Amino acid sequence: MDKRDRKTLEQIYTDPSRTLTTWLDVEHLFVALGGFAEWTDKRHLGVKLNGHTASFRTTEDKSGRLDAADGERLRDFLRSAGVNEDTADDGETNR
């Protein structure tokens, strides 16, 4: 995981309602964590990680920032997929 991904993960876990993260950052993070992310249309991101799947409908296009609800849903999904706050430090997911 590179610096960009660590920063994205930190923002999501530190304060998901005030994150400056964009959906493109989220897409990049999922790939860095060994997952899969695919845009099914301009405002719909499907993701897979550690056997878990989710679909996020964004409030803006893929270059837009996450809103408070998006940040919280994303954090909850990452937790359910075994990714915790320490993942940014050790570069591993907890499976």
PDB file of N, CA and C in Angstrom:
ATOM      1  N   MET A   1       0.839  -1.165   0.000  1.00  0.00           N
ATOM      2  CA  MET A   1       0.000   0.000   0.000  1.00  0.00           C
ATOM      3  C   MET A   1       0.893   1.240   0.000  1.00  0.00           C
ATOM      4  N   ASP A   2       0.608   2.150  -0.902  1.00  0.00           N
ATOM      5  CA  ASP A   2       1.442   3.351  -0.976  1.00  0.00           C
ATOM      6  C   ASP A   2       0.890   4.458  -0.064  1.00  0.00           C
ATOM      7  N   LYS A   3       1.581   5.578  -0.056  1.00  0.00           N
ATOM      8  CA  LYS A   3       1.235   6.701   0.818  1.00  0.00           C
ATOM      9  C   LYS A   3      -0.199   7.185   0.566  1.00  0.00           C
ATOM     10  N   ARG A   4      -0.578   7.245  -0.687  1.00  0.00           N
ATOM     11  CA  ARG A   4      -1.928   7.687  -1.055  1.00  0.00           C
ATOM     12  C   ARG A   4      -2.981   6.781  -0.423  1.00  0.00           C
ATOM     13  N   ASP A   5      -2.761   5.467  -0.503  1.00  0.00           N
ATOM     14  CA  ASP A   5      -3.728   4.515   0.047  1.00  0.00           C
ATOM     15  C   ASP A   5      -3.784   4.571   1.570  1.00  0.00           C
ATOM     16  N   ARG A   6      -2.626   4.714   2.204  1.00  0.00           N
ATOM     17  CA  ARG A   6      -2.599   4.831   3.666  1.00  0.00           C
ATOM     18  C   ARG A   6      -3.366   6.070   4.123  1.00  0.00           C
ATOM     19  N   LYS A   7      -3.191   7.168   3.393  1.00  0.00           N
ATOM     20  CA  LYS A   7      -3.894   8.408   3.726  1.00  0.00           C
ATOM     21  C   LYS A   7      -5.406   8.227   3.554  1.00  0.00           C
ATOM     22  N   THR A   8      -5.821   7.588   2.481  1.00  0.00           N
ATOM     23  CA  THR A   8      -7.240   7.336   2.235  1.00  0.00           C
ATOM     24  C   THR A   8      -7.834   6.499   3.360  1.00  0.00           C
ATOM     25  N   LEU A   9      -7.169   5.404   3.705  1.00  0.00           N
ATOM     26  CA  LEU A   9      -7.660   4.522   4.760  1.00  0.00           C
ATOM     27  C   LEU A   9      -7.719   5.252   6.100  1.00  0.00           C
ATOM     28  N   GLU A  10      -6.710   6.028   6.395  1.00  0.00           N
ATOM     29  CA  GLU A  10      -6.675   6.810   7.636  1.00  0.00           C
ATOM     30  C   GLU A  10      -7.855   7.768   7.716  1.00  0.00           C
ATOM     31  N   GLN A  11      -8.123   8.465   6.618  1.00  0.00           N
ATOM     32  CA  GLN A  11      -9.229   9.422   6.606  1.00  0.00           C
ATOM     33  C   GLN A  11     -10.562   8.722   6.815  1.00  0.00           C
ATOM     34  N   ILE A  12     -10.742   7.575   6.203  1.00  0.00           N
ATOM     35  CA  ILE A  12     -12.003   6.839   6.322  1.00  0.00           C
ATOM     36  C   ILE A  12     -12.226   6.392   7.764  1.00  0.00           C
ATOM     37  N   TYR A  13     -11.172   5.941   8.419  1.00  0.00           N
ATOM     38  CA  TYR A  13     -11.322   5.466   9.793  1.00  0.00           C
ATOM     39  C   TYR A  13     -11.288   6.585  10.826  1.00  0.00           C
ATOM     40  N   THR A  14     -10.538   7.632  10.607  1.00  0.00           N
ATOM     41  CA  THR A  14     -10.418   8.710  11.580  1.00  0.00           C
ATOM     42  C   THR A  14     -11.713   9.505  11.706  1.00  0.00           C
ATOM     43  N   ASP A  15     -12.255   9.933  10.589  1.00  0.00           N
ATOM     44  CA  ASP A  15     -13.486  10.724  10.614  1.00  0.00           C
ATOM     45  C   ASP A  15     -14.207  10.563   9.281  1.00  0.00           C
ATOM     46  N   PRO A  16     -14.954   9.467   9.133  1.00  0.00           N
ATOM     47  CA  PRO A  16     -15.590   9.191   7.835  1.00  0.00           C
ATOM     48  C   PRO A  16     -16.599  10.239   7.403  1.00  0.00           C
ATOM     49  N   SER A  17     -17.119  11.016   8.339  1.00  0.00           N
ATOM     50  CA  SER A  17     -18.105  12.033   7.967  1.00  0.00           C
ATOM     51  C   SER A  17     -17.463  13.312   7.446  1.00  0.00           C
ATOM     52  N   ARG A  18     -16.145  13.442   7.600  1.00  0.00           N
ATOM     53  CA  ARG A  18     -15.457  14.652   7.138  1.00  0.00           C
ATOM     54  C   ARG A  18     -14.301  14.338   6.203  1.00  0.00           C
ATOM     55  N   THR A  19     -14.328  13.201   5.578  1.00  0.00           N
ATOM     56  CA  THR A  19     -13.211  12.803   4.733  1.00  0.00           C
ATOM     57  C   THR A  19     -13.076  13.675   3.498  1.00  0.00           C
ATOM     58  N   LEU A  20     -11.851  13.854   3.046  1.00  0.00           N
ATOM     59  CA  LEU A  20     -11.575  14.568   1.802  1.00  0.00           C
ATOM     60  C   LEU A  20     -11.326  13.583   0.672  1.00  0.00           C
ATOM     61  N   THR A  21     -11.627  12.335   0.921  1.00  0.00           N
ATOM     62  CA  THR A  21     -11.380  11.255  -0.022  1.00  0.00           C
ATOM     63  C   THR A  21     -12.320  11.339  -1.220  1.00  0.00           C
ATOM     64  N   THR A  22     -11.779  11.064  -2.408  1.00  0.00           N
ATOM     65  CA  THR A  22     -12.609  10.994  -3.612  1.00  0.00           C
ATOM     66  C   THR A  22     -12.907   9.535  -3.928  1.00  0.00           C
ATOM     67  N   TRP A  23     -13.878   9.323  -4.783  1.00  0.00           N
ATOM     68  CA  TRP A  23     -14.215   7.949  -5.181  1.00  0.00           C
ATOM     69  C   TRP A  23     -13.082   7.309  -5.976  1.00  0.00           C
ATOM     70  N   LEU A  24     -12.294   8.103  -6.681  1.00  0.00           N
ATOM     71  CA  LEU A  24     -11.132   7.540  -7.376  1.00  0.00           C
ATOM     72  C   LEU A  24     -10.099   7.039  -6.375  1.00  0.00           C
ATOM     73  N   ASP A  25      -9.957   7.732  -5.233  1.00  0.00           N
ATOM     74  CA  ASP A  25      -9.075   7.266  -4.160  1.00  0.00           C
ATOM     75  C   ASP A  25      -9.573   5.931  -3.607  1.00  0.00           C
ATOM     76  N   VAL A  26     -10.889   5.804  -3.453  1.00  0.00           N
ATOM     77  CA  VAL A  26     -11.489   4.563  -2.945  1.00  0.00           C
ATOM     78  C   VAL A  26     -11.211   3.410  -3.909  1.00  0.00           C
ATOM     79  N   GLU A  27     -11.406   3.663  -5.191  1.00  0.00           N
ATOM     80  CA  GLU A  27     -11.130   2.636  -6.197  1.00  0.00           C
ATOM     81  C   GLU A  27      -9.670   2.172  -6.096  1.00  0.00           C
ATOM     82  N   HIS A  28      -8.759   3.101  -5.991  1.00  0.00           N
ATOM     83  CA  HIS A  28      -7.334   2.805  -5.887  1.00  0.00           C
ATOM     84  C   HIS A  28      -7.036   2.006  -4.619  1.00  0.00           C
ATOM     85  N   LEU A  29      -7.685   2.368  -3.506  1.00  0.00           N
ATOM     86  CA  LEU A  29      -7.491   1.674  -2.233  1.00  0.00           C
ATOM     87  C   LEU A  29      -7.910   0.207  -2.328  1.00  0.00           C
ATOM     88  N   PHE A  30      -9.059  -0.067  -2.933  1.00  0.00           N
ATOM     89  CA  PHE A  30      -9.516  -1.453  -3.039  1.00  0.00           C
ATOM     90  C   PHE A  30      -8.531  -2.310  -3.826  1.00  0.00           C
ATOM     91  N   VAL A  31      -7.992  -1.782  -4.883  1.00  0.00           N
ATOM     92  CA  VAL A  31      -6.999  -2.520  -5.672  1.00  0.00           C
ATOM     93  C   VAL A  31      -5.741  -2.755  -4.833  1.00  0.00           C
ATOM     94  N   ALA A  32      -5.304  -1.737  -4.085  1.00  0.00           N
ATOM     95  CA  ALA A  32      -4.111  -1.868  -3.248  1.00  0.00           C
ATOM     96  C   ALA A  32      -4.300  -2.907  -2.144  1.00  0.00           C
ATOM     97  N   LEU A  33      -5.538  -3.075  -1.680  1.00  0.00           N
ATOM     98  CA  LEU A  33      -5.828  -4.060  -0.638  1.00  0.00           C
ATOM     99  C   LEU A  33      -6.008  -5.468  -1.208  1.00  0.00           C
ATOM    100  N   GLY A  34      -5.856  -5.612  -2.514  1.00  0.00           N
ATOM    101  CA  GLY A  34      -6.000  -6.919  -3.148  1.00  0.00           C
ATOM    102  C   GLY A  34      -7.422  -7.219  -3.577  1.00  0.00           C
ATOM    103  N   GLY A  35      -8.248  -6.207  -3.575  1.00  0.00           N
ATOM    104  CA  GLY A  35      -9.646  -6.369  -3.957  1.00  0.00           C
ATOM    105  C   GLY A  35      -9.880  -5.980  -5.407  1.00  0.00           C
ATOM    106  N   PHE A  36     -11.133  -5.762  -5.715  1.00  0.00           N
ATOM    107  CA  PHE A  36     -11.568  -5.453  -7.068  1.00  0.00           C
ATOM    108  C   PHE A  36     -12.561  -4.305  -6.986  1.00  0.00           C
ATOM    109  N   ALA A  37     -12.434  -3.347  -7.879  1.00  0.00           N
ATOM    110  CA  ALA A  37     -13.369  -2.232  -7.954  1.00  0.00           C
ATOM    111  C   ALA A  37     -13.673  -1.947  -9.418  1.00  0.00           C
ATOM    112  N   GLU A  38     -14.955  -1.769  -9.717  1.00  0.00           N
ATOM    113  CA  GLU A  38     -15.350  -1.520 -11.106  1.00  0.00           C
ATOM    114  C   GLU A  38     -16.533  -0.558 -11.146  1.00  0.00           C
ATOM    115  N   TRP A  39     -16.408   0.421 -12.022  1.00  0.00           N
ATOM    116  CA  TRP A  39     -17.500   1.364 -12.227  1.00  0.00           C
ATOM    117  C   TRP A  39     -18.511   0.728 -13.166  1.00  0.00           C
ATOM    118  N   THR A  40     -19.742   0.537 -12.687  1.00  0.00           N
ATOM    119  CA  THR A  40     -20.779  -0.046 -13.532  1.00  0.00           C
ATOM    120  C   THR A  40     -21.497   1.025 -14.339  1.00  0.00           C
ATOM    121  N   ASP A  41     -21.408   2.243 -13.888  1.00  0.00           N
ATOM    122  CA  ASP A  41     -21.826   3.420 -14.639  1.00  0.00           C
ATOM    123  C   ASP A  41     -21.177   4.626 -13.979  1.00  0.00           C
ATOM    124  N   LYS A  42     -21.534   5.802 -14.415  1.00  0.00           N
ATOM    125  CA  LYS A  42     -20.852   7.012 -13.943  1.00  0.00           C
ATOM    126  C   LYS A  42     -20.908   7.197 -12.420  1.00  0.00           C
ATOM    127  N   ARG A  43     -21.966   6.706 -11.767  1.00  0.00           N
ATOM    128  CA  ARG A  43     -22.141   6.944 -10.337  1.00  0.00           C
ATOM    129  C   ARG A  43     -22.343   5.676  -9.520  1.00  0.00           C
ATOM    130  N   HIS A  44     -21.841   4.571  -9.988  1.00  0.00           N
ATOM    131  CA  HIS A  44     -22.067   3.300  -9.301  1.00  0.00           C
ATOM    132  C   HIS A  44     -20.771   2.499  -9.262  1.00  0.00           C
ATOM    133  N   LEU A  45     -20.228   2.255  -8.061  1.00  0.00           N
ATOM    134  CA  LEU A  45     -18.976   1.525  -7.904  1.00  0.00           C
ATOM    135  C   LEU A  45     -19.245   0.189  -7.223  1.00  0.00           C
ATOM    136  N   GLY A  46     -18.920  -0.906  -7.925  1.00  0.00           N
ATOM    137  CA  GLY A  46     -19.019  -2.240  -7.345  1.00  0.00           C
ATOM    138  C   GLY A  46     -17.652  -2.663  -6.840  1.00  0.00           C
ATOM    139  N   VAL A  47     -17.613  -3.267  -5.640  1.00  0.00           N
ATOM    140  CA  VAL A  47     -16.338  -3.669  -5.053  1.00  0.00           C
ATOM    141  C   VAL A  47     -16.419  -5.091  -4.493  1.00  0.00           C
ATOM    142  N   LYS A  48     -15.255  -5.755  -4.482  1.00  0.00           N
ATOM    143  CA  LYS A  48     -15.098  -7.063  -3.851  1.00  0.00           C
ATOM    144  C   LYS A  48     -13.808  -7.022  -3.056  1.00  0.00           C
ATOM    145  N   LEU A  49     -13.866  -7.573  -1.828  1.00  0.00           N
ATOM    146  CA  LEU A  49     -12.680  -7.600  -0.985  1.00  0.00           C
ATOM    147  C   LEU A  49     -12.829  -8.715   0.045  1.00  0.00           C
ATOM    148  N   ASN A  50     -11.868  -9.612   0.075  1.00  0.00           N
ATOM    149  CA  ASN A  50     -11.848 -10.702   1.057  1.00  0.00           C
ATOM    150  C   ASN A  50     -13.160 -11.480   1.109  1.00  0.00           C
ATOM    151  N   GLY A  51     -13.752 -11.742  -0.048  1.00  0.00           N
ATOM    152  CA  GLY A  51     -14.986 -12.515  -0.119  1.00  0.00           C
ATOM    153  C   GLY A  51     -16.252 -11.720   0.138  1.00  0.00           C
ATOM    154  N   HIS A  52     -16.146 -10.435   0.356  1.00  0.00           N
ATOM    155  CA  HIS A  52     -17.301  -9.567   0.590  1.00  0.00           C
ATOM    156  C   HIS A  52     -17.516  -8.695  -0.640  1.00  0.00           C
ATOM    157  N   THR A  53     -18.766  -8.434  -0.951  1.00  0.00           N
ATOM    158  CA  THR A  53     -19.080  -7.569  -2.090  1.00  0.00           C
ATOM    159  C   THR A  53     -20.014  -6.448  -1.638  1.00  0.00           C
ATOM    160  N   ALA A  54     -19.940  -5.348  -2.344  1.00  0.00           N
ATOM    161  CA  ALA A  54     -20.824  -4.218  -2.071  1.00  0.00           C
ATOM    162  C   ALA A  54     -20.929  -3.363  -3.321  1.00  0.00           C
ATOM    163  N   SER A  55     -21.957  -2.580  -3.333  1.00  0.00           N
ATOM    164  CA  SER A  55     -22.168  -1.642  -4.424  1.00  0.00           C
ATOM    165  C   SER A  55     -22.462  -0.281  -3.802  1.00  0.00           C
ATOM    166  N   PHE A  56     -21.740   0.714  -4.248  1.00  0.00           N
ATOM    167  CA  PHE A  56     -21.902   2.073  -3.713  1.00  0.00           C
ATOM    168  C   PHE A  56     -22.427   2.981  -4.814  1.00  0.00           C
ATOM    169  N   ARG A  57     -23.548   3.605  -4.553  1.00  0.00           N
ATOM    170  CA  ARG A  57     -24.069   4.618  -5.464  1.00  0.00           C
ATOM    171  C   ARG A  57     -23.552   5.950  -4.953  1.00  0.00           C
ATOM    172  N   THR A  58     -22.783   6.615  -5.772  1.00  0.00           N
ATOM    173  CA  THR A  58     -22.147   7.862  -5.354  1.00  0.00           C
ATOM    174  C   THR A  58     -23.079   9.045  -5.559  1.00  0.00           C
ATOM    175  N   THR A  59     -22.860  10.080  -4.780  1.00  0.00           N
ATOM    176  CA  THR A  59     -23.679  11.286  -4.914  1.00  0.00           C
ATOM    177  C   THR A  59     -23.155  12.195  -6.016  1.00  0.00           C
ATOM    178  N   GLU A  60     -21.909  11.970  -6.399  1.00  0.00           N
ATOM    179  CA  GLU A  60     -21.292  12.737  -7.480  1.00  0.00           C
ATOM    180  C   GLU A  60     -20.645  11.756  -8.447  1.00  0.00           C
ATOM    181  N   ASP A  61     -19.989  12.278  -9.488  1.00  0.00           N
ATOM    182  CA  ASP A  61     -19.271  11.375 -10.383  1.00  0.00           C
ATOM    183  C   ASP A  61     -18.033  10.832  -9.670  1.00  0.00           C
ATOM    184  N   LYS A  62     -17.299   9.955 -10.330  1.00  0.00           N
ATOM    185  CA  LYS A  62     -16.197   9.250  -9.668  1.00  0.00           C
ATOM    186  C   LYS A  62     -15.069  10.140  -9.174  1.00  0.00           C
ATOM    187  N   SER A  63     -14.953  11.352  -9.667  1.00  0.00           N
ATOM    188  CA  SER A  63     -13.911  12.251  -9.166  1.00  0.00           C
ATOM    189  C   SER A  63     -14.401  13.093  -7.985  1.00  0.00           C
ATOM    190  N   GLY A  64     -15.686  12.937  -7.621  1.00  0.00           N
ATOM    191  CA  GLY A  64     -16.246  13.703  -6.510  1.00  0.00           C
ATOM    192  C   GLY A  64     -15.856  13.127  -5.152  1.00  0.00           C
ATOM    193  N   ARG A  65     -16.023  13.929  -4.134  1.00  0.00           N
ATOM    194  CA  ARG A  65     -15.689  13.527  -2.765  1.00  0.00           C
ATOM    195  C   ARG A  65     -16.835  12.740  -2.128  1.00  0.00           C
ATOM    196  N   LEU A  66     -16.477  11.882  -1.180  1.00  0.00           N
ATOM    197  CA  LEU A  66     -17.460  11.136  -0.421  1.00  0.00           C
ATOM    198  C   LEU A  66     -18.202  12.091   0.501  1.00  0.00           C
ATOM    199  N   ASP A  67     -19.488  11.863   0.686  1.00  0.00           N
ATOM    200  CA  ASP A  67     -20.201  12.636   1.698  1.00  0.00           C
ATOM    201  C   ASP A  67     -20.179  11.837   3.005  1.00  0.00           C
ATOM    202  N   ALA A  68     -20.773  12.360   4.053  1.00  0.00           N
ATOM    203  CA  ALA A  68     -20.715  11.736   5.378  1.00  0.00           C
ATOM    204  C   ALA A  68     -21.275  10.316   5.358  1.00  0.00           C
ATOM    205  N   ALA A  69     -22.414  10.126   4.734  1.00  0.00           N
ATOM    206  CA  ALA A  69     -23.027   8.790   4.691  1.00  0.00           C
ATOM    207  C   ALA A  69     -22.161   7.811   3.906  1.00  0.00           C
ATOM    208  N   ASP A  70     -21.577   8.271   2.801  1.00  0.00           N
ATOM    209  CA  ASP A  70     -20.689   7.418   2.004  1.00  0.00           C
ATOM    210  C   ASP A  70     -19.493   6.957   2.826  1.00  0.00           C
ATOM    211  N   GLY A  71     -18.882   7.900   3.556  1.00  0.00           N
ATOM    212  CA  GLY A  71     -17.712   7.575   4.365  1.00  0.00           C
ATOM    213  C   GLY A  71     -18.027   6.534   5.421  1.00  0.00           C
ATOM    214  N   GLU A  72     -19.181   6.662   6.053  1.00  0.00           N
ATOM    215  CA  GLU A  72     -19.573   5.708   7.087  1.00  0.00           C
ATOM    216  C   GLU A  72     -19.898   4.339   6.495  1.00  0.00           C
ATOM    217  N   ARG A  73     -20.594   4.303   5.369  1.00  0.00           N
ATOM    218  CA  ARG A  73     -20.894   3.018   4.706  1.00  0.00           C
ATOM    219  C   ARG A  73     -19.611   2.331   4.270  1.00  0.00           C
ATOM    220  N   LEU A  74     -18.693   3.106   3.742  1.00  0.00           N
ATOM    221  CA  LEU A  74     -17.423   2.554   3.284  1.00  0.00           C
ATOM    222  C   LEU A  74     -16.623   1.988   4.461  1.00  0.00           C
ATOM    223  N   ARG A  75     -16.544   2.739   5.550  1.00  0.00           N
ATOM    224  CA  ARG A  75     -15.841   2.258   6.752  1.00  0.00           C
ATOM    225  C   ARG A  75     -16.472   0.960   7.264  1.00  0.00           C
ATOM    226  N   ASP A  76     -17.798   0.901   7.302  1.00  0.00           N
ATOM    227  CA  ASP A  76     -18.483  -0.297   7.774  1.00  0.00           C
ATOM    228  C   ASP A  76     -18.196  -1.492   6.866  1.00  0.00           C
ATOM    229  N   PHE A  77     -18.170  -1.257   5.559  1.00  0.00           N
ATOM    230  CA  PHE A  77     -17.856  -2.344   4.633  1.00  0.00           C
ATOM    231  C   PHE A  77     -16.426  -2.834   4.833  1.00  0.00           C
ATOM    232  N   LEU A  78     -15.479  -1.915   4.944  1.00  0.00           N
ATOM    233  CA  LEU A  78     -14.083  -2.307   5.141  1.00  0.00           C
ATOM    234  C   LEU A  78     -13.920  -3.130   6.415  1.00  0.00           C
ATOM    235  N   ARG A  79     -14.582  -2.728   7.485  1.00  0.00           N
ATOM    236  CA  ARG A  79     -14.529  -3.501   8.728  1.00  0.00           C
ATOM    237  C   ARG A  79     -15.083  -4.903   8.528  1.00  0.00           C
ATOM    238  N   SER A  80     -16.214  -5.015   7.837  1.00  0.00           N
ATOM    239  CA  SER A  80     -16.816  -6.341   7.619  1.00  0.00           C
ATOM    240  C   SER A  80     -15.931  -7.221   6.747  1.00  0.00           C
ATOM    241  N   ALA A  81     -15.101  -6.596   5.911  1.00  0.00           N
ATOM    242  CA  ALA A  81     -14.197  -7.348   5.043  1.00  0.00           C
ATOM    243  C   ALA A  81     -12.856  -7.628   5.727  1.00  0.00           C
ATOM    244  N   GLY A  82     -12.730  -7.242   7.002  1.00  0.00           N
ATOM    245  CA  GLY A  82     -11.530  -7.550   7.765  1.00  0.00           C
ATOM    246  C   GLY A  82     -10.424  -6.515   7.687  1.00  0.00           C
ATOM    247  N   VAL A  83     -10.743  -5.338   7.194  1.00  0.00           N
ATOM    248  CA  VAL A  83      -9.746  -4.267   7.123  1.00  0.00           C
ATOM    249  C   VAL A  83      -9.960  -3.370   8.332  1.00  0.00           C
ATOM    250  N   ASN A  84      -8.911  -3.162   9.123  1.00  0.00           N
ATOM    251  CA  ASN A  84      -9.039  -2.313  10.300  1.00  0.00           C
ATOM    252  C   ASN A  84      -8.113  -1.112  10.206  1.00  0.00           C
ATOM    253  N   GLU A  85      -8.140  -0.300  11.227  1.00  0.00           N
ATOM    254  CA  GLU A  85      -7.334   0.926  11.242  1.00  0.00           C
ATOM    255  C   GLU A  85      -5.842   0.649  11.113  1.00  0.00           C
ATOM    256  N   ASP A  86      -5.387  -0.492  11.597  1.00  0.00           N
ATOM    257  CA  ASP A  86      -3.964  -0.828  11.573  1.00  0.00           C
ATOM    258  C   ASP A  86      -3.485  -1.314  10.212  1.00  0.00           C
ATOM    259  N   THR A  87      -4.390  -1.592   9.309  1.00  0.00           N
ATOM    260  CA  THR A  87      -4.006  -2.071   7.990  1.00  0.00           C
ATOM    261  C   THR A  87      -3.089  -1.084   7.292  1.00  0.00           C
ATOM    262  N   ALA A  88      -3.309   0.196   7.537  1.00  0.00           N
ATOM    263  CA  ALA A  88      -2.459   1.224   6.918  1.00  0.00           C
ATOM    264  C   ALA A  88      -1.023   1.101   7.395  1.00  0.00           C
ATOM    265  N   ASP A  89      -0.841   0.612   8.621  1.00  0.00           N
ATOM    266  CA  ASP A  89       0.506   0.474   9.167  1.00  0.00           C
ATOM    267  C   ASP A  89       1.208  -0.803   8.714  1.00  0.00           C
ATOM    268  N   ASP A  90       0.447  -1.914   8.684  1.00  0.00           N
ATOM    269  CA  ASP A  90       1.099  -3.189   8.368  1.00  0.00           C
ATOM    270  C   ASP A  90       0.932  -3.626   6.926  1.00  0.00           C
ATOM    271  N   GLY A  91       0.083  -2.943   6.154  1.00  0.00           N
ATOM    272  CA  GLY A  91      -0.075  -3.276   4.747  1.00  0.00           C
ATOM    273  C   GLY A  91      -0.799  -4.581   4.490  1.00  0.00           C
ATOM    274  N   GLU A  92      -1.396  -5.159   5.512  1.00  0.00           N
ATOM    275  CA  GLU A  92      -2.092  -6.432   5.368  1.00  0.00           C
ATOM    276  C   GLU A  92      -3.557  -6.259   5.756  1.00  0.00           C
ATOM    277  N   THR A  93      -4.403  -7.103   5.199  1.00  0.00           N
ATOM    278  CA  THR A  93      -5.768  -7.141   5.641  1.00  0.00           C
ATOM    279  C   THR A  93      -5.907  -8.263   6.657  1.00  0.00           C
ATOM    280  N   ASN A  94      -6.862  -8.133   7.562  1.00  0.00           N
ATOM    281  CA  ASN A  94      -7.117  -9.181   8.543  1.00  0.00           C
ATOM    282  C   ASN A  94      -8.209 -10.079   8.001  1.00  0.00           C
ATOM    283  N   ARG A  95      -7.865 -11.284   7.649  1.00  0.00           N
ATOM    284  CA  ARG A  95      -8.838 -12.196   7.044  1.00  0.00           C
ATOM    285  C   ARG A  95      -9.378 -13.157   8.043  1.00  0.00           C
TER     286      ARG A  95
END
